[in-house]
Amino acid sequence: MDRSDGLAHHRTRFEGAETDLVYFDGNSLGRPPKSAITRVEEFLRESWGGRLIRGWDESWLRLPNEIGDRIGRAVIDAKAGQTIIGDSTTVLLYKLARAAVDAQVARDPARTEIVVDTDNFPTDRYVLDGIAKERGLTLRWIEVDTTAGVTPEQLAAAVGPQTGLVVVSHVAYRSAYLADAPRLTRIAHDAGALILWDLCHSAGSVPVKADEWGFDLAVGCTYKYLNGGPGSPAFAYVREDLQAALQQPIQGWWGTRDMFLMGPEYQPAPGMQRFVSGTAPIVGMLAMQETLGMIEDAGMPAIRAKSVALTEFAISLAAEWLAPLGVALASPDDTERRGGHVTFLHPEMREVVARLWQQDVIPDYRDPGGIRIGLSPLSTSFEEVHRGIAATRDVLKQVLLERAGLA
């Protein structure tokens, strides 16, 4: 399988990918590309160290827009001028959600509900809860199966004349359920609502067509499949015709029409620049450019095909080796409804994951009893998946023997 993998040559471009360590967490923190390490080192010595403040005028000021457009073009299929690199995912989610609900209430005071599901990522739920309290709005919860996600039928039952904003994850963080983004977007729009997509677990793993699918708003992180590094800044997408209609709530000098005029009052910049607040995290933007180059070279369809093959392989091994030990699949078995990771359930998985880490096999643990296998298409091999699932089998067997007093 590795010999026939058309993306296998990319694996050698990642630091540590050719060691014996099994890395099943590319959907949480991607490996660093070797060239990204070089880029950052050169920046520290030459750009920051040599050019100092001149670097802002020479290139740094343009990076949030330039890299944002590159993500738009290569990762989420959005035309230029709609995607920008900014703050953390949490901050960008707050900005876009708060701007959206304010605009909706101003348009129609009856639109006082934010629709979100009970298993959405904690940050999404916490931020929306804060906005609802802040603006006197109501959260309408969709109860979802934790092994799946929001279905069109559930969303259609939740939205109506009272809905201002819908927030959905394209790929569910726990189960990897892949939402039907075009259909859910149409349902929200038919109800007169705006929809904000969380792309954190799909950007760089699952093809996204933000313009074609009619997205209003989206946010996504860059430290997972885009390999930006710990804490690398997130990206925001705002559809072109909405940009002037939304007033972002964190008004800072980088989002003004003329940031160096430093005038007495805030005047928002045109376009996506208005959604930036403070000084851009330049160092945090550097590493992801290397992976963006690989994505541009490979193309998202090929990356998705490799991702599907990896998850299918992991599921087939688990069916043979883990299911007899009582392990259950907690992700969709339909490839059309599954993103780039797989979750398996067993009551002993917390202990299993702890022991696997000691053996340099690195998956995630997610309550209740879930081992999450994140497979990054550019840096994960099939042989690595084989070794990792085999190690999981062996450790689980040992734990079960110990629990039975037979070890």
Short mmCIF file of C-alpha atoms in Angstrom, two decimals:
data_model
loop_
_atom_site.label_atom_id
_atom_site.label_comp_id
_atom_site.label_asym_id
_atom_site.label_seq_id
_atom_site.Cartn_x
_atom_site.Cartn_y
_atom_site.Cartn_z
CA MET A 1 0.00 0.00 0.00
CA ASP A 2 2.83 2.37 0.75
CA ARG A 3 4.60 1.49 -2.49
CA SER A 4 1.50 2.42 -4.50
CA ASP A 5 0.80 5.59 -2.48
CA GLY A 6 1.19 8.62 -4.74
CA LEU A 7 1.69 10.88 -1.71
CA ALA A 8 4.28 8.71 0.05
CA HIS A 9 7.18 10.97 -1.00
CA HIS A 10 5.76 13.79 1.14
CA ARG A 11 6.28 11.75 4.29
CA THR A 12 10.06 12.16 4.13
CA ARG A 13 9.58 15.93 4.28
CA PHE A 14 8.33 15.82 7.89
CA GLU A 15 10.59 15.88 10.94
CA GLY A 16 10.58 12.53 12.74
CA ALA A 17 8.22 10.79 10.32
CA GLU A 18 10.76 8.10 9.46
CA THR A 19 11.40 7.07 13.06
CA ASP A 20 9.77 4.14 14.87
CA LEU A 21 7.37 6.43 16.71
CA VAL A 22 3.73 5.93 15.67
CA TYR A 23 1.92 9.24 15.50
CA PHE A 24 -1.86 9.01 15.59
CA ASP A 25 -2.45 12.67 16.48
CA GLY A 26 -2.05 14.53 13.21
CA ASN A 27 -5.62 15.75 13.65
CA SER A 28 -4.61 17.44 16.91
CA LEU A 29 -1.08 18.72 16.25
CA GLY A 30 0.61 18.01 12.94
CA ARG A 31 4.27 17.08 12.55
CA PRO A 32 6.59 19.93 11.55
CA PRO A 33 7.85 19.93 7.96
CA LYS A 34 11.65 19.96 7.87
CA SER A 35 11.61 22.98 5.59
CA ALA A 36 9.38 24.81 8.09
CA ILE A 37 12.07 24.44 10.73
CA THR A 38 14.56 25.94 8.29
CA ARG A 39 12.16 28.75 7.38
CA VAL A 40 11.60 29.70 11.03
CA GLU A 41 15.33 29.60 11.82
CA GLU A 42 16.11 31.81 8.82
CA PHE A 43 13.36 34.23 9.82
CA LEU A 44 14.74 34.57 13.33
CA ARG A 45 18.27 35.24 12.09
CA GLU A 46 17.71 37.18 8.89
CA SER A 47 14.25 38.74 8.79
CA TRP A 48 13.71 39.55 12.45
CA GLY A 49 17.38 39.62 13.38
CA GLY A 50 18.57 41.49 10.29
CA ARG A 51 15.71 43.60 9.03
CA LEU A 52 14.10 44.36 12.41
CA ILE A 53 11.18 46.82 12.14
CA ARG A 54 11.78 47.23 8.42
CA GLY A 55 10.31 43.76 8.02
CA TRP A 56 6.79 45.10 8.54
CA ASP A 57 6.92 47.32 5.47
CA GLU A 58 8.87 44.79 3.43
CA SER A 59 6.53 41.83 3.85
CA TRP A 60 5.10 41.12 7.29
CA LEU A 61 2.09 43.44 7.05
CA ARG A 62 0.84 41.57 4.00
CA LEU A 63 1.18 38.04 5.37
CA PRO A 64 -2.29 37.69 7.01
CA ASN A 65 -3.98 38.46 3.70
CA GLU A 66 -1.52 36.60 1.47
CA ILE A 67 -1.54 33.39 3.50
CA GLY A 68 -5.28 33.73 4.03
CA ASP A 69 -5.86 33.88 0.28
CA ARG A 70 -3.55 30.90 -0.15
CA ILE A 71 -5.63 28.87 2.33
CA GLY A 72 -8.75 30.06 0.53
CA ARG A 73 -7.41 28.90 -2.83
CA ALA A 74 -5.75 25.61 -1.84
CA VAL A 75 -7.75 24.37 1.14
CA ILE A 76 -11.32 25.73 1.19
CA ASP A 77 -11.84 26.67 -2.48
CA ALA A 78 -12.65 30.32 -1.87
CA LYS A 79 -11.81 33.22 -4.16
CA ALA A 80 -9.36 35.85 -2.99
CA GLY A 81 -10.33 38.50 -0.49
CA GLN A 82 -12.50 36.31 1.73
CA THR A 83 -10.01 34.50 4.00
CA ILE A 84 -7.54 35.96 6.46
CA ILE A 85 -5.16 34.71 9.14
CA GLY A 86 -5.85 36.24 12.52
CA ASP A 87 -6.15 35.19 16.13
CA SER A 88 -6.86 31.86 17.78
CA THR A 89 -9.85 29.83 16.67
CA THR A 90 -11.67 30.85 19.83
CA VAL A 91 -11.22 34.58 19.23
CA LEU A 92 -12.14 34.38 15.55
CA LEU A 93 -15.19 32.27 16.37
CA TYR A 94 -16.28 34.93 18.85
CA LYS A 95 -15.75 37.75 16.37
CA LEU A 96 -17.70 36.15 13.55
CA ALA A 97 -20.50 34.73 15.70
CA ARG A 98 -20.99 37.97 17.62
CA ALA A 99 -20.96 40.04 14.40
CA ALA A 100 -23.46 37.65 12.80
CA VAL A 101 -26.01 37.65 15.64
CA ASP A 102 -25.82 41.42 15.99
CA ALA A 103 -26.47 41.87 12.27
CA GLN A 104 -29.36 39.40 12.35
CA VAL A 105 -31.08 41.01 15.34
CA ALA A 106 -30.66 44.44 13.75
CA ARG A 107 -32.34 43.09 10.62
CA ASP A 108 -35.08 41.23 12.48
CA PRO A 109 -35.45 41.57 16.29
CA ALA A 110 -37.21 38.18 16.42
CA ARG A 111 -34.03 36.30 15.45
CA THR A 112 -32.81 35.68 18.97
CA GLU A 113 -31.69 32.03 18.78
CA ILE A 114 -28.32 30.46 18.11
CA VAL A 115 -28.54 26.82 17.03
CA VAL A 116 -25.66 24.52 18.06
CA ASP A 117 -25.34 20.82 18.83
CA THR A 118 -24.58 19.29 22.21
CA ASP A 119 -21.44 17.50 20.98
CA ASN A 120 -19.84 20.41 19.17
CA PHE A 121 -16.29 21.20 20.24
CA PRO A 122 -16.21 22.73 23.76
CA THR A 123 -14.80 26.08 22.58
CA ASP A 124 -17.71 26.50 20.17
CA ARG A 125 -20.27 25.75 22.88
CA TYR A 126 -18.57 27.93 25.49
CA VAL A 127 -18.13 30.91 23.17
CA LEU A 128 -21.73 30.75 21.99
CA ASP A 129 -22.99 30.44 25.55
CA GLY A 130 -21.04 33.59 26.43
CA ILE A 131 -22.40 35.50 23.43
CA ALA A 132 -25.96 34.45 24.26
CA LYS A 133 -25.60 35.75 27.81
CA GLU A 134 -23.87 38.90 26.61
CA ARG A 135 -26.52 39.76 24.02
CA GLY A 136 -29.65 38.39 25.70
CA LEU A 137 -30.09 35.56 23.19
CA THR A 138 -31.10 31.91 23.52
CA LEU A 139 -29.17 28.78 22.64
CA ARG A 140 -31.22 26.12 20.89
CA TRP A 141 -29.53 22.78 21.36
CA ILE A 142 -29.59 19.89 18.91
CA GLU A 143 -29.11 16.60 20.78
CA VAL A 144 -26.80 14.45 18.68
CA ASP A 145 -25.42 10.94 18.81
CA THR A 146 -21.76 11.23 19.91
CA THR A 147 -20.83 8.60 17.32
CA ALA A 148 -22.32 10.80 14.60
CA GLY A 149 -23.25 14.49 14.27
CA VAL A 150 -25.84 16.97 13.05
CA THR A 151 -28.14 15.56 10.38
CA PRO A 152 -30.22 17.58 7.89
CA GLU A 153 -33.40 16.34 9.54
CA GLN A 154 -32.26 17.55 12.96
CA LEU A 155 -31.28 20.97 11.69
CA ALA A 156 -34.51 21.41 9.74
CA ALA A 157 -36.46 20.71 12.94
CA ALA A 158 -34.42 23.24 14.95
CA VAL A 159 -34.41 26.32 12.71
CA GLY A 160 -37.21 28.78 12.02
CA PRO A 161 -38.15 32.46 12.07
CA GLN A 162 -36.43 32.80 15.44
CA THR A 163 -33.03 31.54 14.23
CA GLY A 164 -30.28 34.09 13.83
CA LEU A 165 -27.20 31.87 13.54
CA VAL A 166 -26.37 28.19 13.12
CA VAL A 167 -22.91 26.90 14.13
CA VAL A 168 -21.81 23.44 12.96
CA SER A 169 -18.51 21.57 12.78
CA HIS A 170 -17.83 20.20 9.31
CA VAL A 171 -16.08 17.19 10.87
CA ALA A 172 -17.10 16.29 14.43
CA TYR A 173 -14.09 16.33 16.75
CA ARG A 174 -15.06 13.13 18.56
CA SER A 175 -16.61 10.83 15.94
CA ALA A 176 -15.21 12.34 12.69
CA TYR A 177 -18.79 12.55 11.37
CA LEU A 178 -18.67 14.51 8.12
CA ALA A 179 -21.64 16.87 7.94
CA ASP A 180 -23.50 17.44 4.70
CA ALA A 181 -22.30 21.02 4.41
CA PRO A 182 -24.14 22.05 1.22
CA ARG A 183 -27.46 20.70 2.46
CA LEU A 184 -27.15 22.10 6.00
CA THR A 185 -26.20 25.47 4.56
CA ARG A 186 -29.30 25.48 2.36
CA ILE A 187 -31.50 24.55 5.32
CA ALA A 188 -30.12 27.44 7.38
CA HIS A 189 -30.55 29.88 4.51
CA ASP A 190 -34.09 28.72 3.79
CA ALA A 191 -34.92 29.62 7.39
CA GLY A 192 -33.36 33.07 7.00
CA ALA A 193 -30.39 32.22 9.24
CA LEU A 194 -26.67 32.68 8.77
CA ILE A 195 -24.41 29.66 9.21
CA LEU A 196 -20.89 29.56 10.63
CA TRP A 197 -18.80 26.50 9.85
CA ASP A 198 -16.03 25.20 12.12
CA LEU A 199 -13.47 23.70 9.72
CA CYS A 200 -10.83 22.77 12.31
CA HIS A 201 -11.02 19.01 11.68
CA SER A 202 -11.56 19.21 7.94
CA ALA A 203 -9.18 21.90 6.63
CA GLY A 204 -6.35 20.06 4.90
CA SER A 205 -7.98 16.64 5.17
CA VAL A 206 -11.43 16.91 3.59
CA PRO A 207 -12.21 19.02 0.51
CA VAL A 208 -14.21 22.15 1.30
CA LYS A 209 -15.95 24.32 -1.31
CA ALA A 210 -16.81 27.43 0.67
CA ASP A 211 -17.97 29.52 -2.29
CA GLU A 212 -19.79 26.77 -4.16
CA TRP A 213 -21.61 25.57 -1.04
CA GLY A 214 -22.71 29.09 -0.14
CA PHE A 215 -20.91 29.45 3.20
CA ASP A 216 -21.58 32.65 5.11
CA LEU A 217 -18.81 32.37 7.67
CA ALA A 218 -16.13 29.86 8.66
CA VAL A 219 -13.20 29.50 11.01
CA GLY A 220 -10.46 26.90 11.10
CA CYS A 221 -7.21 26.19 12.89
CA THR A 222 -3.84 25.67 11.22
CA TYR A 223 -1.96 23.44 13.66
CA LYS A 224 -3.66 20.19 12.69
CA TYR A 225 -3.51 19.13 9.03
CA LEU A 226 -1.84 22.42 7.99
CA ASN A 227 1.10 21.76 10.35
CA GLY A 228 1.42 25.36 11.56
CA GLY A 229 2.76 24.35 14.97
CA PRO A 230 1.48 24.74 18.54
CA GLY A 231 -0.74 27.80 18.81
CA SER A 232 -0.40 28.83 15.17
CA PRO A 233 -3.09 31.38 14.27
CA ALA A 234 -6.46 30.39 12.88
CA PHE A 235 -8.13 31.57 9.69
CA ALA A 236 -11.47 33.24 9.13
CA TYR A 237 -13.68 33.22 6.04
CA VAL A 238 -16.43 35.78 5.44
CA ARG A 239 -18.39 35.70 2.21
CA GLU A 240 -17.63 38.79 0.16
CA ASP A 241 -21.12 40.30 0.18
CA LEU A 242 -21.38 39.98 3.98
CA GLN A 243 -18.13 41.71 4.86
CA ALA A 244 -19.42 45.29 4.86
CA ALA A 245 -22.61 44.27 6.68
CA LEU A 246 -20.85 42.78 9.70
CA GLN A 247 -19.32 44.89 12.46
CA GLN A 248 -16.68 42.91 14.24
CA PRO A 249 -16.76 43.41 18.00
CA ILE A 250 -13.03 43.61 18.83
CA GLN A 251 -12.03 46.86 17.19
CA GLY A 252 -8.26 47.20 16.94
CA TRP A 253 -5.80 49.28 14.99
CA TRP A 254 -4.99 46.55 12.47
CA GLY A 255 -8.61 46.52 11.37
CA THR A 256 -8.83 50.23 10.60
CA ARG A 257 -8.95 51.88 7.20
CA ASP A 258 -5.54 53.52 7.76
CA MET A 259 -3.77 51.82 10.65
CA PHE A 260 -0.90 54.32 10.75
CA LEU A 261 -3.16 57.37 10.71
CA MET A 262 -3.98 56.48 14.33
CA GLY A 263 -7.01 58.77 14.22
CA PRO A 264 -9.40 59.64 17.03
CA GLU A 265 -12.07 57.10 16.06
CA TYR A 266 -12.32 53.61 14.63
CA GLN A 267 -13.06 53.45 10.91
CA PRO A 268 -13.23 49.83 9.68
CA ALA A 269 -11.02 48.79 6.81
CA PRO A 270 -12.70 47.49 3.67
CA GLY A 271 -12.91 43.76 3.07
CA MET A 272 -11.44 41.08 5.32
CA GLN A 273 -8.94 43.43 6.93
CA ARG A 274 -11.71 44.71 9.20
CA PHE A 275 -11.81 41.33 10.94
CA VAL A 276 -8.22 41.68 12.18
CA SER A 277 -7.75 43.35 15.56
CA GLY A 278 -4.19 43.47 16.86
CA THR A 279 -0.67 42.80 15.65
CA ALA A 280 -0.48 39.69 13.51
CA PRO A 281 1.42 36.67 14.95
CA ILE A 282 4.02 36.58 12.19
CA VAL A 283 6.25 33.80 13.53
CA GLY A 284 3.20 31.58 13.96
CA MET A 285 2.31 31.98 10.27
CA LEU A 286 5.60 30.75 8.86
CA ALA A 287 5.48 26.96 9.24
CA MET A 288 2.08 26.41 7.63
CA GLN A 289 3.33 27.80 4.32
CA GLU A 290 5.38 24.65 3.79
CA THR A 291 2.34 22.39 4.11
CA LEU A 292 0.28 24.73 1.93
CA GLY A 293 2.90 24.14 -0.75
CA MET A 294 2.45 20.38 -0.43
CA ILE A 295 -1.34 20.73 -0.61
CA GLU A 296 -1.03 22.88 -3.72
CA ASP A 297 1.22 20.23 -5.24
CA ALA A 298 -0.90 17.21 -4.31
CA GLY A 299 -4.38 18.70 -4.55
CA MET A 300 -7.19 18.15 -2.05
CA PRO A 301 -8.84 15.30 -4.03
CA ALA A 302 -5.67 13.18 -3.78
CA ILE A 303 -5.27 14.07 -0.11
CA ARG A 304 -8.85 13.06 0.59
CA ALA A 305 -8.37 9.76 -1.26
CA LYS A 306 -5.32 8.95 0.88
CA SER A 307 -7.21 9.96 4.02
CA VAL A 308 -10.08 7.62 3.16
CA ALA A 309 -7.66 4.78 2.44
CA LEU A 310 -5.88 5.30 5.79
CA THR A 311 -9.08 5.32 7.84
CA GLU A 312 -10.45 2.32 5.94
CA PHE A 313 -7.24 0.43 6.67
CA ALA A 314 -7.40 1.31 10.36
CA ILE A 315 -11.04 0.21 10.57
CA SER A 316 -10.31 -3.09 8.81
CA LEU A 317 -7.43 -3.86 11.18
CA ALA A 318 -9.57 -2.95 14.17
CA ALA A 319 -12.34 -5.25 12.96
CA GLU A 320 -9.86 -8.13 12.84
CA TRP A 321 -7.77 -7.41 15.94
CA LEU A 322 -9.74 -5.15 18.29
CA ALA A 323 -13.39 -6.09 17.83
CA PRO A 324 -12.82 -9.59 19.33
CA LEU A 325 -11.55 -7.80 22.45
CA GLY A 326 -14.79 -5.83 22.81
CA VAL A 327 -13.78 -2.67 20.91
CA ALA A 328 -16.54 -0.86 19.02
CA LEU A 329 -16.29 1.62 16.17
CA ALA A 330 -17.54 5.07 17.27
CA SER A 331 -17.18 6.75 13.87
CA PRO A 332 -19.33 6.45 10.75
CA ASP A 333 -18.49 3.33 8.72
CA ASP A 334 -19.60 5.13 5.54
CA THR A 335 -16.57 6.86 4.00
CA GLU A 336 -18.84 9.59 2.61
CA ARG A 337 -19.79 10.55 6.15
CA ARG A 338 -16.36 10.23 7.82
CA GLY A 339 -13.54 12.72 8.05
CA GLY A 340 -9.84 12.08 8.60
CA HIS A 341 -9.82 10.36 11.99
CA VAL A 342 -11.43 7.31 13.60
CA THR A 343 -12.58 6.71 17.17
CA PHE A 344 -12.88 3.30 18.84
CA LEU A 345 -14.59 2.63 22.18
CA HIS A 346 -13.66 0.33 25.05
CA PRO A 347 -13.92 0.85 28.83
CA GLU A 348 -10.17 0.31 29.25
CA MET A 349 -9.01 2.80 26.62
CA ARG A 350 -7.82 5.44 29.09
CA GLU A 351 -5.29 2.98 30.50
CA VAL A 352 -4.45 1.66 27.04
CA VAL A 353 -3.64 5.13 25.71
CA ALA A 354 -1.47 5.92 28.74
CA ARG A 355 0.58 2.78 28.15
CA LEU A 356 0.79 3.35 24.39
CA TRP A 357 2.32 6.78 24.98
CA GLN A 358 5.06 5.09 27.01
CA GLN A 359 5.81 2.93 23.95
CA ASP A 360 5.97 5.89 21.53
CA VAL A 361 2.55 5.13 20.06
CA ILE A 362 0.65 8.42 20.32
CA PRO A 363 -3.14 8.44 19.88
CA ASP A 364 -5.67 10.66 21.73
CA TYR A 365 -8.02 9.65 24.51
CA ARG A 366 -11.55 11.09 24.51
CA ASP A 367 -14.21 10.33 27.11
CA PRO A 368 -16.09 8.12 27.43
CA GLY A 369 -13.65 5.31 26.65
CA GLY A 370 -12.57 6.54 23.24
CA ILE A 371 -9.21 6.13 21.51
CA ARG A 372 -8.98 8.62 18.65
CA ILE A 373 -6.75 7.69 15.72
CA GLY A 374 -5.82 10.80 13.72
CA LEU A 375 -4.25 10.02 10.34
CA SER A 376 -2.59 12.88 8.49
CA PRO A 377 -2.50 11.99 4.77
CA LEU A 378 0.77 13.76 3.98
CA SER A 379 2.80 12.36 6.88
CA THR A 380 1.21 9.02 7.85
CA SER A 381 2.11 5.71 6.20
CA PHE A 382 0.08 2.52 6.03
CA GLU A 383 2.91 0.65 7.73
CA GLU A 384 2.68 3.12 10.62
CA VAL A 385 -1.06 2.46 10.93
CA HIS A 386 -0.38 -1.30 10.96
CA ARG A 387 2.18 -0.99 13.75
CA GLY A 388 -0.03 1.33 15.78
CA ILE A 389 -3.16 -0.81 15.66
CA ALA A 390 -1.08 -3.90 16.44
CA ALA A 391 0.39 -2.16 19.49
CA THR A 392 -3.11 -1.16 20.59
CA ARG A 393 -4.23 -4.79 20.34
CA ASP A 394 -1.27 -6.03 22.37
CA VAL A 395 -1.63 -3.43 25.11
CA LEU A 396 -5.38 -3.96 25.41
CA LYS A 397 -4.85 -7.73 25.70
CA GLN A 398 -2.37 -7.15 28.52
CA VAL A 399 -4.71 -4.78 30.36
CA LEU A 400 -7.62 -7.24 30.08
CA LEU A 401 -5.45 -10.10 31.38
CA GLU A 402 -4.40 -7.98 34.34
CA ARG A 403 -7.99 -7.01 35.11
CA ALA A 404 -8.92 -10.71 35.06
CA GLY A 405 -6.01 -11.64 37.35
CA LEU A 406 -4.41 -13.76 34.61
CA ALA A 407 -1.35 -11.68 33.75
#
